[in-house]
Coordinates of N, CA, C and O in Angstrom, one line a residue:
M1 N -3.1 17.4 -13.0 CA -3.7 17.1 -11.7 C -2.7 16.6 -10.7 O -3.0 15.7 -10.0
P2 N -1.5 17.1 -10.7 CA -0.6 16.6 -9.7 C -1.1 16.8 -8.3 O -1.8 17.8 -8.1
T3 N -0.8 15.9 -7.4 CA -1.1 16.1 -6.0 C 0.2 16.0 -5.3 O 1.2 15.5 -5.9
S4 N 0.3 16.6 -4.2 CA 1.6 16.5 -3.5 C 1.4 16.1 -2.1 O 0.4 16.3 -1.5
A5 N 2.4 15.4 -1.6 CA 2.4 14.9 -0.2 C 3.6 15.5 0.5 O 4.3 16.3 0.0
G6 N 3.8 15.1 1.8 CA 4.8 15.7 2.6 C 6.2 15.3 2.1 O 6.4 14.7 1.1
P7 N 7.2 15.7 2.9 CA 8.6 15.4 2.5 C 8.9 13.9 2.3 O 8.3 13.1 3.0
A8 N 9.8 13.7 1.4 CA 10.2 12.3 1.1 C 10.9 11.6 2.2 O 11.7 12.2 2.9
S9 N 10.7 10.3 2.4 CA 11.4 9.5 3.3 C 11.4 8.1 2.8 O 10.8 7.2 3.3
P10 N 12.0 7.8 1.6 CA 11.9 6.5 0.9 C 12.6 5.5 1.7 O 13.6 5.7 2.4
R11 N 12.1 4.2 1.6 CA 12.7 3.1 2.3 C 13.3 2.2 1.3 O 12.7 1.9 0.3
A12 N 14.5 1.7 1.5 CA 15.2 0.8 0.6 C 14.6 -0.6 0.9 O 14.6 -1.0 2.1
R13 N 14.2 -1.3 -0.1 CA 13.6 -2.6 0.1 C 14.0 -3.5 -1.1 O 14.5 -3.0 -2.1
R14 N 13.7 -4.7 -1.1 CA 13.9 -5.6 -2.2 C 13.0 -5.1 -3.3 O 11.8 -4.7 -3.1
A15 N 13.4 -5.2 -4.5 CA 12.6 -4.8 -5.7 C 11.4 -5.7 -5.9 O 11.6 -6.9 -5.9
P16 N 10.2 -5.1 -6.0 CA 9.0 -6.0 -6.3 C 9.1 -6.4 -7.8 O 9.8 -5.8 -8.6
S17 N 8.4 -7.5 -8.1 CA 8.4 -7.9 -9.5 C 7.6 -6.8 -10.3 O 6.7 -6.2 -9.8
A18 N 8.1 -6.5 -11.4 CA 7.5 -5.5 -12.3 C 6.5 -6.1 -13.2 O 6.6 -6.0 -14.4
R19 N 5.5 -6.8 -12.7 CA 4.5 -7.5 -13.5 C 3.6 -6.4 -14.0 O 3.0 -5.7 -13.2
P20 N 3.4 -6.3 -15.3 CA 2.4 -5.3 -15.8 C 1.0 -5.8 -15.4 O 0.7 -6.9 -15.4
S21 N 0.2 -4.8 -15.2 CA -1.2 -5.0 -14.8 C -2.1 -4.9 -16.0 O -2.0 -3.8 -16.7
T22 N -2.8 -5.9 -16.4 CA -3.8 -5.8 -17.5 C -5.2 -6.0 -16.9 O -6.1 -6.1 -17.7
K23 N -5.3 -5.9 -15.6 CA -6.6 -6.1 -15.0 C -7.6 -5.0 -15.4 O -7.3 -3.8 -15.1
P24 N -8.7 -5.3 -16.0 CA -9.6 -4.3 -16.3 C -10.3 -3.7 -15.1 O -10.5 -4.4 -14.1
S25 N -10.6 -2.5 -15.1 CA -11.2 -1.9 -13.9 C -12.7 -2.3 -13.8 O -13.4 -2.2 -14.7
A26 N -13.1 -2.7 -12.6 CA -14.5 -3.1 -12.4 C -15.4 -1.9 -12.3 O -16.6 -2.0 -12.4
R27 N -14.8 -0.7 -12.2 CA -15.5 0.5 -12.1 C -15.8 1.2 -13.4 O -16.4 2.2 -13.5
S28 N -15.3 0.7 -14.5 CA -15.5 1.3 -15.8 C -16.3 0.6 -16.8 O -15.8 -0.4 -17.4
P29 N -17.4 1.1 -17.2 CA -18.2 0.4 -18.3 C -17.7 0.8 -19.6 O -18.0 0.2 -20.6
N30 N -16.7 1.8 -19.7 CA -16.2 2.3 -21.0 C -14.8 1.8 -21.2 O -14.0 2.6 -21.8
A31 N -14.4 0.7 -20.7 CA -13.0 0.2 -20.8 C -12.5 0.2 -22.3 O -13.3 -0.1 -23.2
I32 N -11.2 0.5 -22.4 CA -10.6 0.5 -23.7 C -10.2 -0.9 -24.1 O -9.7 -1.6 -23.3
E33 N -10.4 -1.2 -25.4 CA -10.0 -2.5 -25.9 C -9.0 -2.2 -27.1 O -9.2 -1.3 -27.8
P34 N -7.9 -3.0 -27.3 CA -7.4 -4.0 -26.3 C -7.0 -3.4 -25.0 O -6.9 -2.2 -24.9
A35 N -6.8 -4.3 -24.1 CA -6.5 -3.9 -22.7 C -5.3 -2.9 -22.6 O -4.4 -3.0 -23.3
V36 N -5.4 -2.0 -21.7 CA -4.3 -1.1 -21.3 C -3.4 -1.9 -20.4 O -3.9 -2.6 -19.5
V37 N -2.1 -1.8 -20.6 CA -1.1 -2.4 -19.7 C -0.5 -1.3 -18.8 O 0.0 -0.3 -19.3
V38 N -0.5 -1.6 -17.5 CA 0.1 -0.7 -16.6 C 1.5 -1.3 -16.3 O 1.6 -2.4 -15.9
R39 N 2.5 -0.5 -16.5 CA 3.9 -1.0 -16.4 C 4.8 0.1 -15.9 O 4.4 1.3 -15.9
P40 N 6.0 -0.2 -15.4 CA 7.0 0.8 -15.0 C 7.3 1.7 -16.2 O 7.4 1.3 -17.3
V41 N 7.5 3.0 -15.9 CA 7.9 4.0 -16.8 C 9.3 3.6 -17.5 O 10.1 3.0 -16.8
R42 N 9.5 4.0 -18.7 CA 10.8 3.9 -19.4 C 11.2 5.2 -19.8 O 10.4 6.2 -20.0
N43 N 12.5 5.4 -20.1 CA 13.1 6.6 -20.5 C 12.3 7.2 -21.7 O 12.0 8.4 -21.8
E44 N 12.0 6.3 -22.6 CA 11.3 6.8 -23.9 C 9.8 7.3 -23.6 O 9.2 7.8 -24.5
D45 N 9.3 7.1 -22.4 CA 7.9 7.5 -22.1 C 7.9 8.9 -21.6 O 6.8 9.5 -21.5
I46 N 9.0 9.5 -21.2 CA 9.0 10.8 -20.6 C 8.4 11.9 -21.4 O 7.7 12.8 -20.9
E47 N 8.7 11.9 -22.7 CA 8.1 12.9 -23.6 C 6.5 12.8 -23.5 O 5.8 13.9 -23.5
A48 N 6.0 11.6 -23.5 CA 4.5 11.5 -23.4 C 4.0 11.9 -22.1 O 3.0 12.6 -22.0
V49 N 4.8 11.6 -21.0 CA 4.4 12.1 -19.6 C 4.4 13.6 -19.6 O 3.4 14.3 -19.1
I50 N 5.4 14.3 -20.2 CA 5.5 15.7 -20.2 C 4.3 16.3 -21.0 O 3.6 17.2 -20.6
G51 N 4.0 15.6 -22.2 CA 2.9 16.0 -23.0 C 1.5 16.0 -22.3 O 0.7 16.9 -22.4
I52 N 1.3 14.9 -21.6 CA 0.0 14.7 -20.8 C -0.1 15.8 -19.8 O -1.1 16.4 -19.6
D53 N 1.0 15.9 -19.0 CA 1.0 16.9 -17.9 C 0.7 18.3 -18.5 O 0.0 19.1 -17.9
T54 N 1.4 18.7 -19.6 CA 1.2 20.0 -20.2 C -0.2 20.2 -20.7 O -0.8 21.3 -20.4
L55 N -0.8 19.2 -21.3 CA -2.1 19.3 -21.8 C -3.1 19.5 -20.6 O -4.0 20.3 -20.7
V56 N -2.9 18.8 -19.5 CA -3.8 18.8 -18.4 C -3.6 20.1 -17.5 O -4.6 20.7 -17.1
T57 N -2.4 20.5 -17.3 CA -2.1 21.6 -16.4 C -1.9 22.9 -17.1 O -2.0 24.0 -16.5
G58 N -1.6 22.9 -18.4 CA -1.4 24.1 -19.1 C 0.0 24.7 -18.9 O 0.4 25.8 -19.4
H59 N 0.9 23.9 -18.2 CA 2.3 24.4 -18.0 C 3.3 23.3 -18.3 O 3.2 22.2 -17.8
E60 N 4.2 23.6 -19.2 CA 5.2 22.6 -19.6 C 6.3 22.7 -18.5 O 6.9 23.7 -18.2
K61 N 6.6 21.5 -17.9 CA 7.6 21.4 -16.8 C 8.6 20.4 -17.2 O 8.8 19.4 -16.4
R62 N 9.3 20.5 -18.3 CA 10.2 19.5 -18.8 C 11.3 19.2 -17.8 O 11.6 18.0 -17.5
A63 N 12.0 20.2 -17.2 CA 13.1 19.9 -16.3 C 12.6 19.1 -15.1 O 13.2 18.2 -14.6
Y64 N 11.4 19.5 -14.6 CA 10.8 18.9 -13.4 C 10.6 17.4 -13.7 O 11.0 16.6 -12.9
W65 N 10.0 17.1 -14.8 CA 9.6 15.7 -15.1 C 10.9 14.9 -15.4 O 10.9 13.7 -15.0
R66 N 11.9 15.4 -15.9 CA 13.2 14.7 -16.1 C 13.8 14.4 -14.7 O 14.3 13.3 -14.5
S67 N 13.7 15.3 -13.8 CA 14.2 15.1 -12.4 C 13.4 14.0 -11.7 O 13.9 13.2 -11.0
V68 N 12.1 14.1 -11.9 CA 11.2 13.1 -11.3 C 11.5 11.7 -11.8 O 11.6 10.7 -11.1
F69 N 11.8 11.6 -13.1 CA 12.1 10.3 -13.7 C 13.4 9.8 -13.1 O 13.5 8.6 -12.7
R70 N 14.4 10.7 -12.9 CA 15.7 10.2 -12.3 C 15.5 9.7 -10.9 O 16.1 8.8 -10.5
R71 N 14.6 10.3 -10.2 CA 14.3 9.9 -8.8 C 13.4 8.7 -8.7 O 13.7 7.8 -7.9
Y72 N 12.4 8.6 -9.5 CA 11.4 7.6 -9.3 C 11.3 6.6 -10.4 O 10.7 5.5 -10.2
G73 N 11.9 6.9 -11.5 CA 11.7 6.0 -12.7 C 12.8 5.0 -12.9 O 12.8 4.2 -13.8
T74 N 13.8 4.9 -12.0 CA 15.0 4.0 -12.1 C 14.7 2.6 -11.7 O 15.4 1.7 -12.1
G75 N 13.7 2.4 -10.8 CA 13.4 1.1 -10.3 C 14.3 0.7 -9.2 O 14.3 -0.5 -8.7
L76 N 15.2 1.6 -8.8 CA 16.2 1.2 -7.7 C 15.6 1.2 -6.3 O 16.0 0.5 -5.5
E77 N 14.6 2.0 -6.1 CA 13.9 2.0 -4.8 C 12.6 1.3 -5.0 O 11.6 1.8 -5.7
S78 N 12.4 0.1 -4.4 CA 11.2 -0.6 -4.6 C 10.0 0.0 -3.9 O 8.9 -0.2 -4.3
A79 N 10.2 0.9 -2.9 CA 9.1 1.6 -2.3 C 8.6 2.7 -3.1 O 7.5 3.2 -2.8
S80 N 9.3 3.1 -4.2 CA 8.9 4.1 -5.1 C 8.3 3.5 -6.4 O 8.9 2.5 -6.9
Q81 N 7.3 4.1 -7.0 CA 6.7 3.6 -8.2 C 6.4 4.7 -9.1 O 5.8 5.7 -8.7
F82 N 6.8 4.6 -10.4 CA 6.4 5.5 -11.5 C 5.9 4.6 -12.6 O 6.7 3.9 -13.2
L83 N 4.6 4.6 -12.7 CA 4.0 3.6 -13.7 C 3.2 4.4 -14.8 O 2.8 5.5 -14.5
V84 N 3.1 3.8 -15.9 CA 2.4 4.4 -17.1 C 1.3 3.4 -17.5 O 1.5 2.2 -17.4
A85 N 0.3 3.9 -18.1 CA -0.8 3.1 -18.8 C -0.4 3.1 -20.2 O -0.4 4.2 -20.9
D86 N -0.1 2.0 -20.8 CA 0.3 1.8 -22.2 C -0.8 1.1 -22.9 O -1.2 0.0 -22.6
H87 N -1.2 1.7 -24.0 CA -2.2 1.1 -24.9 C -1.6 1.0 -26.3 O -1.6 2.0 -27.1
G88 N -1.0 -0.1 -26.6 CA -0.4 -0.4 -27.9 C 0.7 0.6 -28.2 O 0.9 1.0 -29.4
G89 N 1.5 0.9 -27.2 CA 2.7 1.8 -27.4 C 2.4 3.2 -27.2 O 3.3 4.1 -27.2
E90 N 1.1 3.6 -26.9 CA 0.8 5.0 -26.6 C 0.6 5.1 -25.1 O -0.2 4.4 -24.5
V91 N 1.3 6.1 -24.5 CA 1.1 6.3 -23.0 C -0.1 7.2 -22.9 O -0.2 8.3 -23.4
L92 N -1.1 6.6 -22.1 CA -2.4 7.3 -21.9 C -2.4 8.0 -20.5 O -3.3 8.8 -20.3
G93 N -1.5 7.6 -19.6 CA -1.6 8.2 -18.3 C -0.4 7.7 -17.5 O 0.4 6.8 -17.9
F94 N -0.3 8.3 -16.2 CA 0.8 7.9 -15.4 C 0.4 8.1 -13.9 O -0.5 8.9 -13.6
V95 N 1.1 7.4 -13.0 CA 0.9 7.6 -11.6 C 2.3 7.5 -10.9 O 3.2 6.7 -11.4
I96 N 2.5 8.2 -9.9 CA 3.8 8.2 -9.1 C 3.4 8.1 -7.6 O 2.5 8.9 -7.2
G97 N 4.0 7.2 -6.9 CA 3.8 7.1 -5.5 C 4.9 6.4 -4.8 O 5.8 5.8 -5.5
E98 N 4.9 6.4 -3.5 CA 5.9 5.7 -2.7 C 5.5 5.5 -1.3 O 4.6 6.1 -0.8
V99 N 6.1 4.5 -0.7 CA 5.8 4.2 0.7 C 6.7 5.2 1.5 O 7.9 5.3 1.2
R100 N 6.1 5.8 2.5 CA 6.8 6.7 3.3 C 6.7 6.3 4.8 O 5.5 5.9 5.2
D101 N 7.7 6.3 5.5 CA 7.8 5.9 6.9 C 7.5 7.1 7.9 O 8.3 8.1 7.8
W102 N 6.5 7.0 8.7 CA 6.3 7.9 9.8 C 6.2 9.3 9.4 O 6.5 10.2 10.2
E103 N 5.7 9.6 8.2 CA 5.4 10.9 7.8 C 4.3 11.5 8.7 O 3.2 10.8 8.9
F104 N 4.5 12.6 9.3 CA 3.5 13.2 10.2 C 3.0 12.3 11.3 O 1.9 12.4 11.8
G105 N 3.9 11.4 11.8 CA 3.6 10.5 12.9 C 2.8 9.3 12.5 O 2.4 8.5 13.3
S106 N 2.6 9.1 11.2 CA 1.8 8.0 10.7 C 2.6 6.8 10.5 O 3.7 6.9 10.0
P107 N 2.1 5.6 10.8 CA 2.9 4.4 10.4 C 3.1 4.4 8.9 O 2.4 5.1 8.2
P108 N 4.0 3.5 8.4 CA 4.3 3.5 7.0 C 3.0 3.4 6.2 O 2.1 2.6 6.5
C109 N 2.9 4.2 5.1 CA 1.7 4.1 4.2 C 2.2 4.5 2.8 O 3.3 5.0 2.6
G110 N 1.3 4.2 1.9 CA 1.6 4.6 0.5 C 1.1 6.0 0.3 O 0.0 6.4 0.7
W111 N 1.8 6.8 -0.5 CA 1.4 8.2 -0.9 C 1.4 8.2 -2.4 O 2.4 7.9 -3.1
V112 N 0.3 8.7 -2.9 CA 0.2 9.0 -4.4 C 0.3 10.4 -4.5 O -0.4 11.2 -3.9
F113 N 1.4 10.9 -5.2 CA 1.6 12.3 -5.3 C 1.3 12.8 -6.7 O 1.3 14.1 -6.9
V114 N 1.1 12.0 -7.7 CA 0.6 12.4 -9.0 C -0.1 11.3 -9.7 O 0.3 10.1 -9.6
I115 N -1.2 11.6 -10.3 CA -1.9 10.7 -11.2 C -2.5 11.6 -12.3 O -3.1 12.6 -12.0
N116 N -2.4 11.2 -13.5 CA -2.8 12.0 -14.6 C -3.2 11.1 -15.8 O -2.4 10.1 -16.1
V117 N -4.2 11.4 -16.5 CA -4.5 10.7 -17.8 C -4.9 11.7 -18.8 O -5.3 12.8 -18.5
T118 N -4.6 11.3 -20.0 CA -5.0 12.3 -21.1 C -6.5 12.4 -21.1 O -7.2 11.4 -20.9
P119 N -7.0 13.6 -21.4 CA -8.4 13.9 -21.3 C -9.3 13.0 -22.2 O -10.4 12.6 -21.8
K120 N -8.7 12.5 -23.3 CA -9.5 11.7 -24.2 C -9.9 10.3 -23.6 O -10.8 9.6 -24.1
V121 N -9.2 9.9 -22.5 CA -9.5 8.6 -21.9 C -10.1 8.7 -20.5 O -10.2 7.7 -19.8
R122 N -10.5 9.9 -20.2 CA -11.2 10.0 -18.9 C -12.5 9.2 -18.9 O -13.1 9.1 -19.9
Q123 N -12.8 8.6 -17.8 CA -14.0 7.8 -17.6 C -14.0 6.5 -18.4 O -15.0 5.9 -18.7
T124 N -12.8 6.0 -18.7 CA -12.6 4.7 -19.4 C -12.0 3.7 -18.5 O -11.8 2.5 -18.9
G125 N -11.6 4.1 -17.3 CA -11.0 3.1 -16.3 C -9.5 3.2 -16.3 O -8.9 2.5 -15.5
V126 N -8.9 4.0 -17.1 CA -7.4 4.1 -17.1 C -6.9 4.6 -15.8 O -6.0 4.0 -15.2
G127 N -7.5 5.7 -15.3 CA -7.1 6.2 -14.0 C -7.3 5.2 -12.9 O -6.4 5.0 -12.0
A128 N -8.4 4.5 -12.9 CA -8.6 3.5 -11.9 C -7.6 2.3 -12.0 O -7.1 1.8 -11.0
Q129 N -7.2 1.9 -13.2 CA -6.2 0.9 -13.4 C -4.9 1.4 -12.8 O -4.1 0.6 -12.1
L130 N -4.5 2.6 -13.1 CA -3.2 3.2 -12.5 C -3.3 3.2 -11.0 O -2.3 2.8 -10.4
L131 N -4.4 3.7 -10.4 CA -4.5 3.7 -9.0 C -4.4 2.3 -8.4 O -3.7 2.0 -7.4
E132 N -5.1 1.3 -9.0 CA -5.1 -0.1 -8.5 C -3.7 -0.6 -8.6 O -3.3 -1.3 -7.7
A133 N -3.0 -0.3 -9.6 CA -1.6 -0.9 -9.8 C -0.7 -0.3 -8.7 O 0.1 -1.0 -8.1
V134 N -0.7 1.0 -8.5 CA 0.2 1.6 -7.5 C -0.2 1.1 -6.1 O 0.7 0.8 -5.3
C135 N -1.5 0.9 -5.8 CA -1.9 0.4 -4.5 C -1.5 -1.1 -4.4 O -1.1 -1.5 -3.3
A136 N -1.5 -1.9 -5.5 CA -1.0 -3.3 -5.4 C 0.5 -3.3 -5.0 O 0.9 -4.1 -4.2
G137 N 1.3 -2.3 -5.5 CA 2.7 -2.2 -5.2 C 2.8 -1.8 -3.7 O 3.7 -2.4 -3.0
F138 N 1.9 -1.0 -3.2 CA 2.0 -0.6 -1.8 C 1.7 -1.8 -0.9 O 2.4 -2.1 0.1
R139 N 0.7 -2.6 -1.3 CA 0.4 -3.8 -0.6 C 1.5 -4.8 -0.5 O 1.8 -5.4 0.5
R140 N 2.3 -4.9 -1.7 CA 3.4 -5.8 -1.7 C 4.5 -5.3 -0.7 O 5.3 -6.1 -0.2
E141 N 4.5 -4.0 -0.4 CA 5.5 -3.5 0.5 C 5.0 -3.6 1.9 O 5.7 -3.2 2.9
G142 N 3.8 -4.1 2.1 CA 3.3 -4.4 3.5 C 2.5 -3.2 4.1 O 2.1 -3.3 5.3
V143 N 2.1 -2.2 3.3 CA 1.3 -1.1 3.9 C -0.1 -1.4 3.6 O -0.5 -2.1 2.6
R144 N -1.0 -0.8 4.4 CA -2.4 -1.0 4.3 C -3.2 0.2 4.1 O -4.5 0.2 4.1
T145 N -2.6 1.4 4.0 CA -3.3 2.6 3.8 C -2.6 3.4 2.7 O -1.4 3.4 2.5
V146 N -3.4 4.1 1.9 CA -2.9 5.0 0.8 C -3.4 6.4 1.1 O -4.6 6.5 1.5
R147 N -2.6 7.4 0.9 CA -3.0 8.8 1.1 C -2.6 9.6 -0.1 O -1.7 9.3 -0.8
T148 N -3.2 10.8 -0.2 CA -2.8 11.8 -1.1 C -3.2 13.2 -0.6 O -4.0 13.2 0.4
I149 N -2.7 14.2 -1.1 CA -3.1 15.6 -0.8 C -3.4 16.3 -2.2 O -2.6 16.1 -3.1
L150 N -4.4 17.1 -2.2 CA -4.7 17.7 -3.5 C -5.3 19.1 -3.2 O -5.7 19.4 -2.1
A151 N -5.2 19.9 -4.2 CA -5.8 21.3 -4.1 C -7.3 21.3 -3.9 O -8.0 20.5 -4.6
R152 N -7.8 22.1 -3.0 CA -9.2 22.1 -2.6 C -10.1 22.4 -3.9 O -11.1 21.8 -4.0
E153 N -9.6 23.2 -4.8 CA -10.4 23.6 -5.9 C -10.3 22.6 -7.1 O -11.0 22.7 -8.1
N154 N -9.4 21.6 -6.9 CA -9.3 20.6 -8.0 C -10.4 19.5 -7.9 O -10.2 18.4 -7.4
T155 N -11.6 19.9 -8.2 CA -12.8 19.0 -8.0 C -12.7 17.8 -9.0 O -13.3 16.7 -8.6
L156 N -12.0 17.9 -10.1 CA -11.9 16.7 -11.0 C -11.2 15.6 -10.3 O -11.7 14.5 -10.2
I157 N -10.0 15.9 -9.8 CA -9.2 14.8 -9.2 C -9.8 14.4 -7.8 O -9.8 13.2 -7.5
L158 N -10.5 15.3 -7.1 CA -11.2 15.0 -5.9 C -12.3 14.0 -6.2 O -12.4 13.0 -5.5
S159 N -13.1 14.3 -7.2 CA -14.1 13.3 -7.6 C -13.6 12.0 -8.0 O -14.2 10.9 -7.7
F160 N -12.4 12.0 -8.7 CA -11.8 10.7 -9.1 C -11.5 9.9 -7.8 O -11.8 8.7 -7.7
F161 N -10.7 10.5 -6.9 CA -10.3 9.8 -5.7 C -11.5 9.3 -4.9 O -11.5 8.2 -4.4
R162 N -12.5 10.1 -4.8 CA -13.7 9.7 -4.0 C -14.3 8.5 -4.7 O -14.8 7.6 -4.1
S163 N -14.4 8.6 -6.0 CA -15.0 7.4 -6.8 C -14.3 6.1 -6.6 O -14.8 5.1 -6.8
Q164 N -13.0 6.2 -6.2 CA -12.2 5.1 -6.0 C -12.2 4.6 -4.5 O -11.5 3.7 -4.1
G165 N -13.0 5.3 -3.7 CA -13.1 4.9 -2.3 C -12.3 5.7 -1.3 O -12.3 5.4 -0.1
M166 N -11.6 6.7 -1.7 CA -10.8 7.6 -0.8 C -11.7 8.5 -0.1 O -12.7 9.1 -0.7
T167 N -11.5 8.8 1.2 CA -12.2 9.7 2.0 C -11.3 10.7 2.7 O -10.1 10.5 2.7
T168 N -11.8 11.6 3.4 CA -11.0 12.5 4.2 C -10.2 11.8 5.2 O -10.8 10.9 5.9
G169 N -9.0 12.1 5.4 CA -8.1 11.4 6.3 C -8.0 12.1 7.6 O -8.6 13.1 7.9
P170 N -7.1 11.6 8.5 CA -7.0 12.2 9.9 C -6.1 13.4 10.0 O -5.9 13.9 11.1
F171 N -5.6 13.9 8.9 CA -4.6 15.0 9.0 C -5.2 16.3 8.5 O -6.1 16.3 7.6
I172 N -4.7 17.4 9.0 CA -5.2 18.8 8.6 C -3.9 19.4 7.9 O -3.0 19.7 8.6
P173 N -4.0 19.8 6.7 CA -2.9 20.5 6.1 C -2.8 21.9 6.5 O -3.8 22.6 6.6
L174 N -1.7 22.4 6.9 CA -1.5 23.8 7.3 C -0.3 24.4 6.5 O 0.6 23.7 6.0
E175 N -0.4 25.7 6.2 CA 0.7 26.4 5.5 C 0.7 27.8 6.0 O -0.2 28.3 6.6
M176 N 1.8 28.5 5.6 CA 2.0 29.9 5.8 C 2.8 30.5 4.7 O 3.7 29.8 4.2
S177 N 2.6 31.7 4.4 CA 3.4 32.4 3.4 C 4.8 32.8 4.0 O 4.9 33.2 5.1
L178 N 5.8 32.6 3.2 CA 7.1 33.0 3.6 C 7.5 34.4 3.0 O 8.7 34.8 3.1
E179 N 6.6 35.0 2.3 CA 6.8 36.4 1.8 C 6.6 37.4 2.9 O 5.8 37.3 3.8
S180 N 7.5 38.4 2.8 CA 7.4 39.5 3.9 C 6.3 40.5 3.6 O 6.0 40.8 2.5

């Protein structure tokens, strides 16, 4: 269920504290016990991230995920976040986002460009915890809006984002084919 946003424009800031989130989601009556911990990704989590993405999308993108980890998983850019949901050492999902300045003329805001959970934990609050954690990081960076872009036919992720309070934003995505 990856979503994609516009071109990157990361801002260098002081690193936020990497406090794991164990806050249970208020939106999930099916929460997993013991609590899921949302924490920054580690190198040893990448195989699980690749596995979840492959399971959900049907496409293994090993080189892509390794490059994403190098860009967002180092913790060097505080405006960038790559978080995982950890349940007793098992990665159940992940989210990646960053604060971007003046994308499309917009004041700085948070962009979520991927959120994914393993299908066995859908509707247990894991996705909500991941989104809450990345939004908390955006708030620490001083932004007050979060955005994402998703494929029109991806009704599963659209339903998830709407259930979390996201609505249609002020922008219209446009594209054109570069094929002759």
